[in-house]
Every structure is written in structure tokens, then in C-alpha cells.
């Protein structure tokens, strides 16, 4: 199936059920791999950004021209998807954005943002390059610059299809500002954290846990927290804290501290954009 079509279908049906596909775990005690019956090699899939930009005119050129210029100037490897971009409204967008709005940050979107989605007149899709783990943060910061450029060119709404996350324009501008500050401070940990906030969706529900989706876009495994660990906001705080620990200490020390392992028993198939090739840290119940 076409890559972008998969992303669109996933976005429209964001609240999907649990469908285990394959698994391999590293024991927190021995460090040895243990596999289920569906044993397979660790995925060679690399993550990539996919963006949906909505325009206010029935003319793609304001957004597509700005995107093309940004691609020439700094967004190397990004490309406009000619097959699914369209100079007319898409009546699925209200539903799609409704399930993708960030529900963690206070005032992450407003009624004006919802109205802009309802009233949009064109849709531009942009595909990012496949990213190796070591370059995910750098590319994600370039992706924020691309979002900034297209908002400046008149985009009225922006959604990251890779994790199914949408913010209002004011929230996007704040994330862009924080990203610029982190880059100017040469603070890669801050860059990674801002990339998570911008491009990952959390929390989503799987049986027994709440999960993050999209941490692979900054080179990190997903974090699964038992649903009994607290309120949704408390669980999100745990997810973010563990992700920060991995970024600061490294994966193996963090696994030891939390007495868990790295799992590849994913909710998503390896050919889906939401699949995380870096695995899952599932905190013990």
C-alpha cells in the first residue's frame, strides 16, 4: 500500500485496537533475548516525518512554493506528495484533526483552530526523508523550521501524520520558538525533548497500559506505563520522565533502574509509520 495512504488511513482511524504482530524482548536480568512464537529479526525500518498542511485558498501554490523553497534552502530530503495533495477541501479533515489534537498541553488548540480546519480549502502533504537514529533529532528540528515556513506562507492547520498529532497554530509557534532556543544553546537534550513534544502523541490506550506514539521520530523507544499508575496526566509525566532518563543516562542504565526490558511486541506493523524500530520500554505493573 502507498506509504501516504497508510498514514492517512491510520490518522482517520486513530483509535485502533490491539493487534500484536511479533515480539522479541531483552531480559532485564540477563540481557539475553527471548522471543515469542512470532520470532523475527529486529526491524530495519527507519522513521520518517509525514505532514499535512491545510490552506485557506483553493490554490496550492502559496504552500507548495514555500515548501519547495524551504526544501532547496534547508529541508534536504523532504518532498511534496503530488498524489494526495489537492487544491480543494477534504471533508475528512475535521474528523481526522479531532482525534489528533494534543490533549496534554493546556490550550494546545482553540476553537479558532477547529474553525480553520472546518473551513480549509486545500491540502498539502509533505514527506520527510527516512532517518537513521543518530540523525532523527537534527531532522526533527529541520521539520519544525519547515512547519514555521509554511505557517508563514498561510497554512491554517498542521498535523504530523507519523504519530497522528496536531497542535493549534499558537502552540506550533511556541514549539518552534523553543526549538530555536535549544539549537542556539547547542543543547541536544532540549532539542530531543522539544521534538517529542512537537511530534509524538501521548497517551493512547492499549490493554493494561497507556502508550506513547512517535518517540522514534527523535530516536527513542516508546514508553508504556501501566494504566493503574495514576491519572492520564500523571502517566504522561512518567512517560516523559523515563524518556528524559534514556536521553540522559542511556537505554541500558534506565532499563536496570526500572527493572524492565526492551520489547518489540508492537501495537503496529513494521510497515506502518507509527511502528517504532527502537522498541518499547514497558514499565512493570
GROMACS .gro file of N, CA and C in nm, residues 16 18 25-26 31 33 47 55 69 77 88 91 102 104 107 122 124 141-142 150 166 178 180 192 263 267:
model
   78
   16UNK      N    1  -0.716   0.267   1.714
   16UNK     CA    2  -0.719   0.130   1.666
   16UNK      C    3  -0.709   0.033   1.782
   18UNK      N    4  -0.578  -0.342   1.966
   18UNK     CA    5  -0.450  -0.412   1.987
   18UNK      C    6  -0.438  -0.524   1.887
   25UNK      N    7   1.217  -0.975   2.328
   25UNK     CA    8   1.246  -0.900   2.448
   25UNK      C    9   1.386  -0.926   2.497
   26UNK      N   10   1.442  -0.821   2.559
   26UNK     CA   11   1.571  -0.835   2.626
   26UNK      C   12   1.544  -0.846   2.774
   31UNK      N   13   2.008  -0.983   3.005
   31UNK     CA   14   2.045  -0.915   2.883
   31UNK      C   15   2.030  -1.002   2.760
   33UNK      N   16   1.820  -1.226   2.474
   33UNK     CA   17   1.696  -1.207   2.402
   33UNK      C   18   1.606  -1.329   2.421
   47UNK      N   19   1.239   0.558   1.065
   47UNK     CA   20   1.126   0.651   1.077
   47UNK      C   21   1.134   0.765   0.978
   55UNK      N   22  -0.459   2.469   0.375
   55UNK     CA   23  -0.453   2.606   0.324
   55UNK      C   24  -0.590   2.672   0.325
   69UNK      N   25   1.077   2.606  -0.175
   69UNK     CA   26   1.189   2.693  -0.139
   69UNK      C   27   1.258   2.643  -0.013
   77UNK      N   28   1.590   1.641   0.157
   77UNK     CA   29   1.528   1.510   0.166
   77UNK      C   30   1.377   1.513   0.181
   88UNK      N   31  -0.843   2.161  -0.311
   88UNK     CA   32  -0.983   2.160  -0.274
   88UNK      C   33  -0.995   2.102  -0.134
   91UNK      N   34  -1.324   1.657   0.312
   91UNK     CA   35  -1.425   1.656   0.418
   91UNK      C   36  -1.391   1.562   0.532
  102UNK      N   37  -0.352   1.753   2.035
  102UNK     CA   38  -0.277   1.723   2.158
  102UNK      C   39  -0.365   1.753   2.278
  104UNK      N   40  -0.264   1.697   2.598
  104UNK     CA   41  -0.180   1.705   2.717
  104UNK      C   42  -0.153   1.850   2.754
  107UNK      N   43  -0.444   2.436   2.648
  107UNK     CA   44  -0.468   2.529   2.537
  107UNK      C   45  -0.382   2.496   2.415
  122UNK      N   46  -0.766   2.376   0.088
  122UNK     CA   47  -0.665   2.297   0.016
  122UNK      C   48  -0.584   2.216   0.115
  124UNK      N   49  -0.199   2.011   0.156
  124UNK     CA   50  -0.065   1.982   0.106
  124UNK      C   51   0.000   1.879   0.197
  141UNK      N   52   1.431   1.889   1.408
  141UNK     CA   53   1.444   2.034   1.422
  141UNK      C   54   1.428   2.104   1.286
  142UNK      N   55   1.476   2.042   1.180
  142UNK     CA   56   1.453   2.096   1.046
  142UNK      C   57   1.304   2.090   1.012
  150UNK      N   58   0.586   2.716   0.651
  150UNK     CA   59   0.455   2.702   0.588
  150UNK      C   60   0.345   2.776   0.663
  166UNK      N   61  -0.169   1.678   1.628
  166UNK     CA   62  -0.198   1.812   1.578
  166UNK      C   63  -0.194   1.912   1.693
  178UNK      N   64   1.083   2.740   2.109
  178UNK     CA   65   1.164   2.660   2.199
  178UNK      C   66   1.273   2.583   2.122
  180UNK      N   67   1.420   2.678   1.845
  180UNK     CA   68   1.524   2.774   1.808
  180UNK      C   69   1.616   2.801   1.928
  192UNK      N   70   1.584   1.726   2.163
  192UNK     CA   71   1.514   1.599   2.160
  192UNK      C   72   1.381   1.607   2.235
  263UNK      N   73   1.128  -0.429   2.463
  263UNK     CA   74   1.037  -0.520   2.391
  263UNK      C   75   1.018  -0.473   2.247
  267UNK      N   76   0.220  -0.268   1.894
  267UNK     CA   77   0.083  -0.250   1.851
  267UNK      C   78   0.073  -0.235   1.700
   0.00000   0.00000   0.00000
